[in-house]
XYZ file of C-alpha atoms in Angstrom:
687
model
C -33.851 -30.043 -6.237
C -30.540 -29.309 -7.987
C -27.213 -29.344 -6.154
C -27.072 -25.560 -6.404
C -30.549 -25.207 -4.908
C -29.631 -27.452 -2.021
C -26.441 -25.502 -1.370
C -28.316 -22.207 -1.534
C -30.577 -23.496 1.223
C -27.594 -23.878 3.565
C -28.035 -21.755 6.656
C -25.278 -19.206 7.313
C -23.481 -19.219 10.660
C -25.201 -17.065 13.252
C -22.889 -15.418 15.770
C -24.226 -15.472 19.335
C -24.877 -12.037 20.793
C -23.307 -11.060 24.110
C -24.239 -7.558 25.167
C -21.313 -5.168 25.653
C -21.856 -1.460 26.216
C -19.485 1.294 25.063
C -20.035 4.494 27.030
C -18.569 7.811 25.948
C -19.834 11.396 25.823
C -23.060 10.210 27.483
C -23.678 7.890 24.532
C -24.323 4.193 25.061
C -23.422 1.928 22.144
C -24.477 -1.705 22.620
C -22.065 -4.020 20.846
C -23.381 -7.608 20.857
C -20.410 -8.927 18.849
C -17.586 -7.435 20.912
C -16.715 -10.972 22.071
C -15.353 -11.803 18.589
C -12.204 -9.816 19.478
C -10.988 -12.675 21.687
C -8.997 -14.828 19.264
C -7.907 -17.074 22.151
C -11.541 -18.099 22.612
C -12.108 -21.438 20.784
C -15.642 -20.296 19.976
C -14.246 -17.375 17.959
C -12.009 -19.604 15.837
C -14.875 -22.083 15.418
C -17.144 -19.271 14.238
C -14.604 -18.008 11.686
C -14.060 -21.539 10.401
C -17.822 -22.044 10.141
C -18.057 -18.862 8.060
C -15.258 -20.137 5.816
C -17.082 -23.444 5.376
C -20.309 -21.628 4.525
C -18.467 -19.432 2.009
C -16.907 -22.491 0.384
C -20.294 -24.205 0.103
C -22.040 -21.134 -1.294
C -19.306 -20.674 -3.890
C -19.018 -24.362 -4.752
C -21.027 -23.929 -7.951
C -18.345 -21.482 -9.188
C -15.390 -23.811 -8.663
C -15.077 -24.562 -12.364
C -15.206 -20.833 -13.130
C -12.594 -20.124 -10.457
C -10.286 -22.702 -12.016
C -10.899 -21.240 -15.478
C -10.127 -17.724 -14.261
C -7.012 -18.898 -12.423
C -5.695 -20.675 -15.518
C -6.464 -17.623 -17.676
C -4.575 -15.265 -15.394
C -1.677 -17.664 -14.959
C -1.445 -18.201 -18.722
C -0.757 -14.487 -19.223
C 2.205 -14.507 -16.835
C 5.708 -15.425 -17.933
C 6.483 -17.705 -15.010
C 10.194 -17.987 -15.819
C 11.067 -14.319 -15.723
C 13.878 -11.924 -14.906
C 13.840 -8.396 -13.510
C 15.969 -5.722 -15.168
C 19.409 -5.962 -13.519
C 20.606 -2.800 -11.815
C 24.213 -1.867 -11.214
C 25.531 -1.211 -7.730
C 29.297 -0.889 -7.588
C 30.859 -3.764 -9.516
C 27.777 -5.975 -9.257
C 24.552 -6.323 -11.226
C 21.626 -7.282 -8.972
C 18.336 -8.814 -10.104
C 15.567 -11.222 -9.169
C 14.141 -14.060 -11.185
C 11.198 -16.407 -10.928
C 10.834 -20.024 -11.958
C 7.793 -21.974 -13.107
C 5.979 -23.601 -10.203
C 7.810 -21.564 -7.557
C 5.834 -18.954 -5.627
C 8.601 -16.563 -4.648
C 11.501 -14.677 -6.269
C 15.153 -15.759 -6.239
C 17.654 -12.951 -5.560
C 20.819 -13.052 -7.651
C 23.779 -11.023 -8.826
C 26.627 -11.095 -11.329
C 30.016 -9.496 -10.850
C 31.609 -7.247 -13.456
C 29.234 -7.882 -16.359
C 25.918 -9.476 -17.237
C 27.866 -12.304 -18.902
C 29.477 -13.318 -15.611
C 28.371 -16.451 -13.696
C 25.231 -16.079 -11.591
C 25.474 -15.996 -7.817
C 22.270 -16.796 -5.919
C 22.100 -14.595 -2.840
C 18.770 -15.727 -1.399
C 16.085 -18.126 -2.601
C 12.819 -17.128 -0.973
C 11.283 -20.473 -1.958
C 13.741 -22.332 0.259
C 12.998 -20.038 3.196
C 9.236 -20.353 2.628
C 9.234 -24.146 2.458
C 6.727 -25.563 4.934
C 5.314 -22.122 5.788
C 1.664 -21.260 5.204
C 2.701 -17.623 4.833
C 6.012 -16.005 3.908
C 7.079 -12.415 3.378
C 10.557 -10.980 2.896
C 10.968 -7.583 4.533
C 14.530 -6.294 4.739
C 16.938 -7.298 1.944
C 20.077 -5.167 2.255
C 23.566 -5.985 0.989
C 26.436 -4.386 2.925
C 28.409 -1.510 1.355
C 31.328 -3.884 0.581
C 28.871 -6.393 -0.999
C 30.115 -9.228 1.231
C 27.237 -9.495 3.714
C 23.458 -9.695 3.487
C 20.865 -8.652 6.058
C 17.404 -10.078 5.495
C 14.229 -10.273 7.559
C 11.266 -12.639 7.218
C 7.673 -12.798 8.457
C 5.942 -16.202 8.494
C 2.579 -15.198 9.995
C 1.444 -12.008 8.251
C 1.613 -10.091 11.542
C 4.436 -7.882 10.151
C 6.827 -8.799 12.947
C 10.045 -9.733 11.193
C 13.017 -11.819 12.296
C 16.343 -10.378 11.134
C 19.249 -12.562 9.960
C 22.787 -11.864 8.729
C 24.437 -13.959 6.022
C 28.102 -13.980 4.986
C 27.880 -14.106 1.182
C 31.434 -15.409 0.802
C 31.201 -18.342 3.242
C 27.364 -18.766 3.009
C 27.297 -18.980 6.800
C 24.717 -17.271 8.969
C 25.843 -15.119 11.867
C 24.677 -16.543 15.216
C 22.517 -13.567 16.129
C 18.832 -13.613 15.211
C 16.797 -10.501 16.065
C 13.035 -10.899 16.517
C 10.131 -8.420 16.473
C 11.818 -6.075 14.039
C 10.158 -3.886 11.442
C 11.027 -3.725 7.749
C 13.455 -0.832 8.263
C 17.224 -1.337 8.416
C 20.527 0.243 7.373
C 24.235 -0.601 7.247
C 26.966 1.670 8.539
C 29.778 2.176 6.048
C 32.109 0.105 8.225
C 30.208 -3.034 7.129
C 29.872 -4.101 10.748
C 27.566 -1.600 12.440
C 23.867 -1.940 11.648
C 20.725 -0.078 12.645
C 17.344 -1.767 13.017
C 13.899 -0.888 14.352
C 11.682 -2.841 16.725
C 7.925 -2.692 17.246
C 5.880 -2.232 20.405
C 2.799 -4.178 21.514
C 0.641 -2.149 19.099
C 2.901 -3.098 16.142
C 4.307 0.435 15.997
C 8.033 0.774 15.182
C 9.122 2.878 18.129
C 12.763 1.981 18.868
C 16.023 2.253 16.909
C 18.898 -0.023 17.958
C 22.564 -0.128 16.975
C 24.142 -3.573 16.661
C 27.687 -4.758 15.984
C 27.828 -7.951 13.926
C 29.062 -10.915 15.909
C 28.107 -9.490 19.299
C 25.307 -10.508 21.667
C 21.934 -8.917 20.935
C 21.374 -8.038 24.580
C 24.308 -5.635 24.343
C 22.721 -3.657 21.476
C 22.472 0.056 22.118
C 19.048 1.700 22.131
C 19.658 4.810 20.046
C 16.198 6.312 20.096
C 12.807 5.560 21.624
C 9.714 7.417 20.442
C 7.094 7.320 23.224
C 4.421 9.277 21.346
C 1.910 6.770 19.959
C 1.244 9.025 16.961
C 4.737 8.539 15.477
C 6.323 5.755 13.438
C 10.116 5.451 13.404
C 12.198 4.443 10.372
C 15.824 4.474 9.255
C 17.199 5.018 5.731
C 20.510 5.907 4.067
C 20.908 8.689 1.517
C 21.697 7.673 -2.078
C 25.062 9.412 -1.682
C 25.839 6.837 1.064
C 27.054 9.724 3.224
C 24.311 9.842 5.849
C 22.008 7.561 7.785
C 18.676 9.228 8.487
C 16.462 8.505 11.477
C 12.933 9.542 10.538
C 9.907 10.072 12.778
C 6.539 10.631 11.153
C 2.962 11.007 12.278
C 0.148 11.683 9.818
C 0.822 15.447 9.905
C 4.248 15.973 11.499
C 7.783 14.741 10.868
C 11.288 15.004 12.273
C 14.603 13.837 10.795
C 17.950 13.141 12.504
C 21.191 12.457 10.615
C 24.419 10.557 11.269
C 27.645 10.355 9.266
C 27.543 6.839 7.792
C 31.350 6.701 7.919
C 31.184 7.185 11.695
C 28.280 4.887 12.636
C 29.175 4.871 16.342
C 28.546 8.613 16.511
C 25.436 10.482 17.622
C 22.457 11.470 15.499
C 21.769 15.184 15.107
C 18.308 16.629 14.519
C 17.780 18.776 11.429
C 14.567 20.494 12.469
C 12.784 19.657 15.732
C 9.185 18.655 15.187
C 6.474 21.275 15.033
C 2.901 20.015 14.905
C 1.580 20.155 11.364
C 4.982 20.602 9.691
C 6.193 17.748 7.482
C 9.560 17.459 5.789
C 11.829 14.899 4.131
C 15.546 14.986 3.329
C 17.833 14.296 0.366
C 21.598 14.853 0.448
C 23.706 16.488 -2.255
C 27.346 17.548 -1.740
C 27.356 20.279 0.935
C 23.585 20.558 1.276
C 20.494 18.836 2.520
C 17.568 19.305 0.151
C 14.316 19.524 2.086
C 10.771 18.987 0.817
C 8.427 20.640 3.321
C 4.879 21.922 3.712
C 5.790 24.800 6.023
C 3.837 27.778 4.633
C 3.291 25.632 1.516
C 0.130 23.540 1.273
C 1.425 21.737 -1.847
C 4.980 21.597 -0.450
C 8.107 23.443 -1.551
C 11.812 22.599 -1.901
C 14.406 24.166 0.376
C 18.070 23.509 0.998
C 20.280 23.909 4.055
C 24.069 23.700 4.505
C 25.145 20.489 6.200
C 27.562 22.502 8.321
C 24.577 24.186 9.972
C 21.165 22.897 8.813
C 19.136 24.850 11.395
C 15.961 26.340 9.932
C 17.295 29.899 9.914
C 19.775 28.778 7.233
C 17.182 27.260 4.898
C 16.843 28.832 1.451
C 14.183 28.324 -1.216
C 14.965 26.191 -4.262
C 11.415 25.648 -5.590
C 8.683 27.916 -4.196
C 5.184 26.573 -3.458
C 2.628 26.400 -6.267
C -1.136 26.243 -5.753
C -1.583 24.115 -8.894
C 1.435 21.802 -8.585
C 1.808 19.258 -5.786
C 5.477 18.524 -5.055
C 5.512 14.840 -4.104
C 9.270 14.400 -3.738
C 12.733 14.647 -5.254
C 15.745 12.460 -6.021
C 19.287 13.808 -5.951
C 22.065 12.650 -8.291
C 25.556 14.001 -8.868
C 24.536 16.754 -11.295
C 20.744 16.450 -11.354
C 17.637 16.852 -9.271
C 14.662 14.776 -10.375
C 11.425 16.433 -9.257
C 8.204 14.429 -8.903
C 4.974 16.443 -9.064
C 1.245 15.967 -9.556
C -0.438 18.344 -11.940
C -4.103 18.207 -13.013
C -4.397 14.801 -11.399
C -1.465 13.219 -13.240
C 2.120 12.486 -12.141
C 4.797 14.574 -13.832
C 8.597 14.436 -13.742
C 10.981 17.359 -14.178
C 14.788 17.263 -14.361
C 17.035 20.107 -13.199
C 20.713 20.042 -14.182
C 22.456 21.513 -11.155
C 25.578 22.736 -12.942
C 23.568 24.905 -15.371
C 20.136 25.182 -13.642
C 18.535 24.141 -16.948
C 15.281 22.261 -16.505
C 13.090 20.062 -18.687
C 10.066 17.779 -18.330
C 9.961 14.090 -19.211
C 7.038 13.594 -21.597
C 4.567 10.708 -21.376
C 2.317 9.624 -24.237
C -1.040 8.623 -22.729
C -3.931 10.643 -21.292
C -3.817 8.716 -18.018
C -0.833 6.810 -16.619
C 1.426 6.255 -13.627
C 5.161 6.829 -13.336
C 7.467 6.142 -10.408
C 11.164 5.909 -9.717
C 12.652 2.435 -10.083
C 15.891 1.178 -8.486
C 18.627 3.827 -8.650
C 21.293 2.977 -6.074
C 24.118 4.986 -7.646
C 24.643 8.684 -7.000
C 27.317 9.390 -9.624
C 25.233 8.716 -12.716
C 23.311 10.592 -15.370
C 20.917 7.666 -15.945
C 17.522 7.648 -14.222
C 15.638 4.361 -14.167
C 11.877 4.809 -13.911
C 8.776 2.638 -14.149
C 5.874 3.584 -16.422
C 2.450 1.999 -16.747
C -1.129 2.848 -17.636
C -4.470 1.095 -17.643
C -3.488 -0.265 -21.070
C 0.336 -0.352 -21.006
C 2.010 -3.123 -18.955
C 4.647 -2.091 -16.440
C 7.650 -0.823 -18.399
C 11.154 -0.088 -17.111
C 13.055 2.735 -18.826
C 16.582 4.088 -18.541
C 16.516 7.831 -19.162
C 19.599 9.898 -19.955
C 19.191 13.027 -17.851
C 21.449 15.039 -20.178
C 20.462 14.100 -23.723
C 16.834 13.343 -22.755
C 16.815 9.983 -24.550
C 15.005 7.003 -23.050
C 15.654 3.312 -23.545
C 12.997 0.704 -22.855
C 14.747 -1.986 -20.833
C 11.732 -4.232 -20.382
C 7.974 -4.255 -20.750
C 6.353 -6.888 -18.547
C 5.276 -9.609 -20.980
C 1.592 -10.476 -21.244
C 1.374 -13.895 -22.845
C -1.473 -15.126 -25.009
C -1.429 -12.398 -27.634
C -2.436 -9.309 -25.659
C -3.448 -6.587 -28.144
C -3.606 -3.199 -26.441
C -5.443 -1.683 -29.408
C -8.486 -3.726 -28.342
C -8.854 -1.721 -25.124
C -9.474 1.945 -24.419
C -9.163 4.202 -21.384
C -10.734 7.566 -20.659
C -10.441 10.203 -17.952
C -13.771 11.919 -17.264
C -15.330 13.880 -14.392
C -18.268 13.338 -12.100
C -19.791 16.235 -10.165
C -20.062 15.863 -6.382
C -23.025 17.302 -4.444
C -21.000 20.401 -3.534
C -20.148 21.035 -7.192
C -16.599 19.637 -7.057
C -15.406 17.847 -10.218
C -14.117 14.360 -9.327
C -11.734 12.578 -11.764
C -12.857 9.151 -12.923
C -10.754 6.721 -14.977
C -12.616 4.238 -17.185
C -11.237 1.148 -18.955
C -13.198 -0.983 -21.400
C -12.924 -3.165 -24.468
C -13.235 -1.427 -27.835
C -16.779 -1.802 -29.126
C -18.439 -1.529 -25.733
C -21.728 0.346 -26.103
C -23.095 2.779 -23.562
C -26.470 1.082 -23.484
C -26.900 1.020 -19.701
C -26.494 -2.749 -19.573
C -22.750 -3.258 -19.068
C -21.516 -4.980 -15.914
C -19.158 -2.475 -14.275
C -16.714 -2.675 -11.379
C -15.983 0.640 -9.634
C -13.068 0.857 -7.189
C -11.617 3.588 -5.010
C -9.683 4.374 -1.836
C -9.698 8.014 -0.762
C -7.620 8.057 2.438
C -4.133 8.923 3.745
C -3.415 11.099 0.717
C -2.905 7.963 -1.391
C -3.417 8.595 -5.106
C -5.077 5.550 -6.683
C -2.823 4.502 -9.582
C -4.041 4.099 -13.150
C -1.814 1.042 -13.594
C -1.997 -2.108 -15.678
C -3.194 -5.500 -14.480
C -3.160 -8.524 -16.770
C -5.622 -10.190 -14.396
C -8.251 -7.581 -15.262
C -8.348 -8.888 -18.828
C -10.456 -11.788 -17.539
C -13.146 -9.245 -16.692
C -12.677 -6.940 -19.689
C -12.878 -9.826 -22.158
C -16.224 -10.842 -20.625
C -17.640 -7.392 -21.296
C -16.991 -5.831 -17.895
C -16.196 -2.108 -17.714
C -13.698 -1.045 -15.037
C -13.616 2.356 -13.360
C -11.459 4.061 -10.714
C -12.892 6.938 -8.666
C -10.137 9.423 -7.745
C -12.056 10.748 -4.761
C -11.135 13.290 -2.109
C -8.965 11.885 0.649
C -6.331 11.002 -1.942
C -3.807 13.482 -3.371
C -4.610 13.249 -7.079
C -5.395 16.970 -7.238
C -2.918 18.096 -4.612
C -2.767 18.406 -0.872
C -6.056 20.261 -0.696
C -7.731 17.213 -2.284
C -6.462 15.185 0.657
C -7.349 17.725 3.334
C -10.922 17.931 2.039
C -11.388 14.188 2.483
C -10.300 13.729 6.100
C -11.282 14.752 9.628
C -14.630 16.568 9.571
C -14.647 16.494 5.747
C -14.564 12.688 5.463
C -18.105 12.526 4.117
C -16.752 14.100 0.898
C -14.930 10.812 0.227
C -18.180 8.868 0.282
C -20.247 11.516 -1.518
C -17.618 11.712 -4.285
C -17.749 7.946 -4.778
C -21.548 7.926 -4.881
C -21.427 10.778 -7.424
C -19.058 8.703 -9.580
C -21.470 5.754 -9.412
C -24.410 7.966 -10.363
C -22.424 9.477 -13.256
C -21.591 6.028 -14.649
C -25.270 5.127 -14.602
C -26.452 8.430 -16.076
C -23.797 8.301 -18.826
C -25.066 4.887 -19.917
C -22.023 2.892 -18.870
C -24.054 0.643 -16.574
C -27.142 0.404 -14.356
C -27.547 -0.037 -10.615
C -28.460 -3.671 -11.310
C -25.086 -4.187 -13.014
C -22.847 -1.974 -10.873
C -20.419 -3.629 -8.412
C -17.874 -1.934 -6.169
C -14.723 -3.011 -4.362
C -12.178 -1.597 -1.954
C -9.600 -2.773 0.558
C -8.613 -1.579 4.044
C -9.634 2.107 4.149
C -11.165 1.373 0.748
C -13.214 -1.251 2.578
C -14.404 1.528 4.891
C -15.441 3.358 1.717
C -17.430 0.332 0.540
C -19.085 -0.079 3.926
C -20.049 3.585 4.183
C -21.546 3.903 0.701
C -23.601 0.706 0.911
C -25.072 2.068 4.154
C -25.830 5.412 2.525
C -26.920 4.261 -0.946
C -27.420 0.467 -1.044
C -29.848 0.901 -3.959
C -26.991 1.931 -6.285
C -25.098 -1.362 -6.228
C -25.662 -4.950 -7.288
C -22.668 -6.376 -5.395
C -19.692 -5.311 -3.301
C -16.343 -6.749 -2.238
C -14.773 -5.362 0.942
C -11.223 -6.621 1.449
C -9.889 -6.463 5.037
C -12.243 -3.527 5.615
C -11.673 -0.918 8.310
C -15.326 -0.752 9.371
C -15.508 -0.493 13.181
C -14.010 2.964 13.124
C -14.978 4.377 16.519
C -14.232 1.257 18.576
C -10.860 0.716 16.931
C -9.598 4.273 17.166
C -10.679 4.516 20.808
C -8.547 1.486 21.718
C -4.968 2.754 21.989
C -3.623 -0.799 22.354
C -4.389 -1.377 18.667
C -2.299 -0.253 15.677
C -5.163 1.790 14.204
C -5.758 4.023 17.189
C -3.706 6.975 18.445
C -1.586 6.934 15.274
C -4.805 7.431 13.312
C -6.201 10.395 15.252
C -4.422 12.747 12.847
C -6.188 11.106 9.896
C -9.719 10.526 11.194
C -9.895 12.610 14.361
C -9.759 11.843 18.067
C -13.086 10.308 19.159
C -12.395 11.395 22.734
C -13.433 14.781 21.347
C -17.237 14.698 21.125
C -17.337 16.590 17.815
C -15.132 13.961 16.157
C -16.888 11.130 17.979
C -20.295 12.166 16.654
C -18.953 12.751 13.137
C -17.109 9.411 12.947
C -20.033 7.505 14.410
C -22.276 8.982 11.693
C -20.311 7.239 8.912
C -18.693 4.236 10.653
C -20.010 1.240 8.661
C -20.444 -1.061 11.658
C -22.338 1.575 13.661
C -24.718 2.334 10.801
C -25.920 -1.099 9.718
C -29.712 -0.873 9.539
C -32.661 -3.190 8.811
C -32.777 -2.690 5.030
C -31.759 -4.332 1.773
C -28.030 -4.510 1.007
C -26.131 -5.600 -2.125
C -24.593 -9.065 -2.374
C -21.430 -8.952 -0.273
C -18.059 -10.712 -0.149
C -16.015 -9.648 2.890
C -12.433 -10.811 3.522
C -10.231 -10.830 6.625
C -6.805 -12.007 7.789
C -6.554 -13.650 11.190
C -3.048 -12.224 11.781
C -3.762 -8.795 10.310
C -2.032 -6.104 12.446
C -3.553 -3.206 10.500
C -7.257 -4.089 10.405
C -7.983 -6.711 13.044
C -9.909 -9.748 11.768
C -12.746 -9.013 14.176
C -13.760 -5.826 12.343
C -14.976 -7.657 9.199
C -16.211 -10.546 11.379
C -18.343 -8.276 13.576
C -19.630 -6.355 10.565
C -20.672 -9.582 8.845
C -22.462 -10.804 11.967
C -24.356 -7.534 12.378
C -25.323 -7.448 8.697
C -26.634 -11.021 8.968
C -28.834 -10.124 11.918
C -30.277 -6.897 10.480
C -30.374 -6.920 6.671
C -33.782 -7.549 5.116
C -32.759 -8.975 1.737
C -31.878 -12.504 0.671
C -28.710 -11.501 -1.188
C -25.617 -13.569 -0.544
C -23.314 -12.448 2.302
C -19.945 -14.181 2.596
C -17.051 -13.815 5.041
C -13.740 -15.357 3.971
C -10.974 -15.275 6.599
C -7.426 -16.269 5.711
C -6.480 -18.140 8.896
C -2.737 -17.959 8.181
C -2.139 -14.490 6.763
C -2.401 -10.787 7.499
C -3.402 -7.571 5.775
C -2.124 -8.400 2.302
C -3.734 -11.810 1.983
C -1.860 -14.758 0.504
C 1.880 -14.197 0.072
C 2.777 -16.561 -2.788
C 2.045 -15.474 -6.367
C -0.029 -18.581 -7.180
C -2.146 -18.364 -4.032
C -2.674 -14.673 -4.699
C -4.003 -15.443 -8.178
C -6.419 -17.941 -6.649
C -7.718 -15.248 -4.297
C -8.323 -12.917 -7.242
C -10.015 -15.717 -9.201
C -12.329 -16.299 -6.241
C -13.307 -12.622 -6.100
C -13.819 -12.405 -9.863
C -15.960 -15.552 -9.779
C -18.119 -13.969 -7.086
C -18.655 -10.888 -9.256
C -19.263 -12.785 -12.491
C -21.776 -14.988 -10.691
C -23.641 -11.905 -9.485
C -23.651 -10.450 -12.991
C -24.967 -13.692 -14.422
C -21.784 -14.195 -16.458
C -20.634 -17.371 -14.721
């Protein structure tokens, strides 16, 4: 017997079953793996570690491939690299990376780019000795003499906030724990505003702190008791106002404070009304307001700062059924307007002094564009980021007046990347209800539609998130082995406007899964692949997508990767002590309502595991994940093991020192990707 045969004979861990009954609406749901929620139980940790050991053994024969993939991906990255410096006042700020170091180094130069470098913060020094490290807040004071930064060393997204004097390099004595990555400076360079999280990891409190004073004297400015709302704080680009924002999935409220008078009181702009969302930008004497009130795809209003009550709002851009207004940016003489039209992002520029307007043109049939770092208000230069499935991330400076753009940097792809060797397409699949679903496809030139190509299909389809058609140098390791890549722009996202989102949530959630299945069927029918060569992947709510479609159509897929998957939908959303509970009722529905309960239970992946054949599966989790608790993928894996009738591989890989985003360092992250790619290539027979 070969080594591989002996390893394949290894028995997977079997989770003991302890009967637990959920009772609601007269329905009894036995849950034999409910006990896995108790992370303080040594048996739970032992079980997760046993699963990790099993996964390592079952993937041992791919170790050489994993190392090859890791080296390939690393070889394409310029390890010693520099971000494009941006100007803020008299300083130029940037980050750089060094070979062998996992995290960025934050720097600046004063006066010109030829000035001596000043290192503000080296994340590598802070991360030394930590299994996990994440920088949250990084905010320099208005006078550029102080730095506020916050770090998380567990992945639980509870940050500790520090203050550093950049002139003396001394830390202030105060250290504020359990904060969220939301923070702002008052213009006095002494008053700061920070948010703290509750037991369910929800930012619910805003505090005001004076540097150099005891934390226990900090003033609680605002407490949001409603579990549906998240609280955040941000300053306008004009530096005139600090905004306190409150947002649920369908409702928002904004309060404002003069940043020059940070000890004053916040004033509300428009009290919350259920279902009404709005966001604020400041320009001279007005607040510009993007809102969905009587505007499904949102509209732009403005209100005088002297009296911003709703009766004084006036229309700047009316609503449009075909154009989704995603947001705006205000500069001294320009509004930059970000839309989505026909599934693609578009950017328009309005010169306020003349009301002339033009569009910024982009050259490819599918792409992504987003605003980059633009701290200065009095400028006519817009910095934006552009990328596509073929074009690496590119930073441009765009002159808003003369409409000229300057490429400041295209992310280098080492090893002779030739973009002419790859091609992307945007096509459409037809859903069961006749809806056309956009589908992006990326492949190497010369790929034949012979029905035999290995293909990886990904998607998300929740929270109105539009899945980006962006570049990844790591994907070249799949493309160069003949793999076709596809992205399903399914309902539940906002690719085709707000209606696209609304028709993929609540009691329309099944559209998300049906759209994805339709995309898979289209790829097979069009000759791109076959069910024996088709793999799928998705993370978080995208993991819910994976779980739902392999329950509904397991015959379509050869293999699946579900990263930190949200799969125990009903149990999680019923438990209001968890982050994904009451805050999520406005996305998925409230299961205390029987109609929503029955609907959610009908698609919840964990509740619908059945005795049948499933694809090969790799499932990942993070022990400290505050968004999707580790026990969701763990329970799902255990139930699949006990019920599935096939002999396909089923692996659970739990990161015992991280959270929702997996490994934090860039090298460890590449190793995680190499592991997932090796799993897929092994299933395709390309190992």
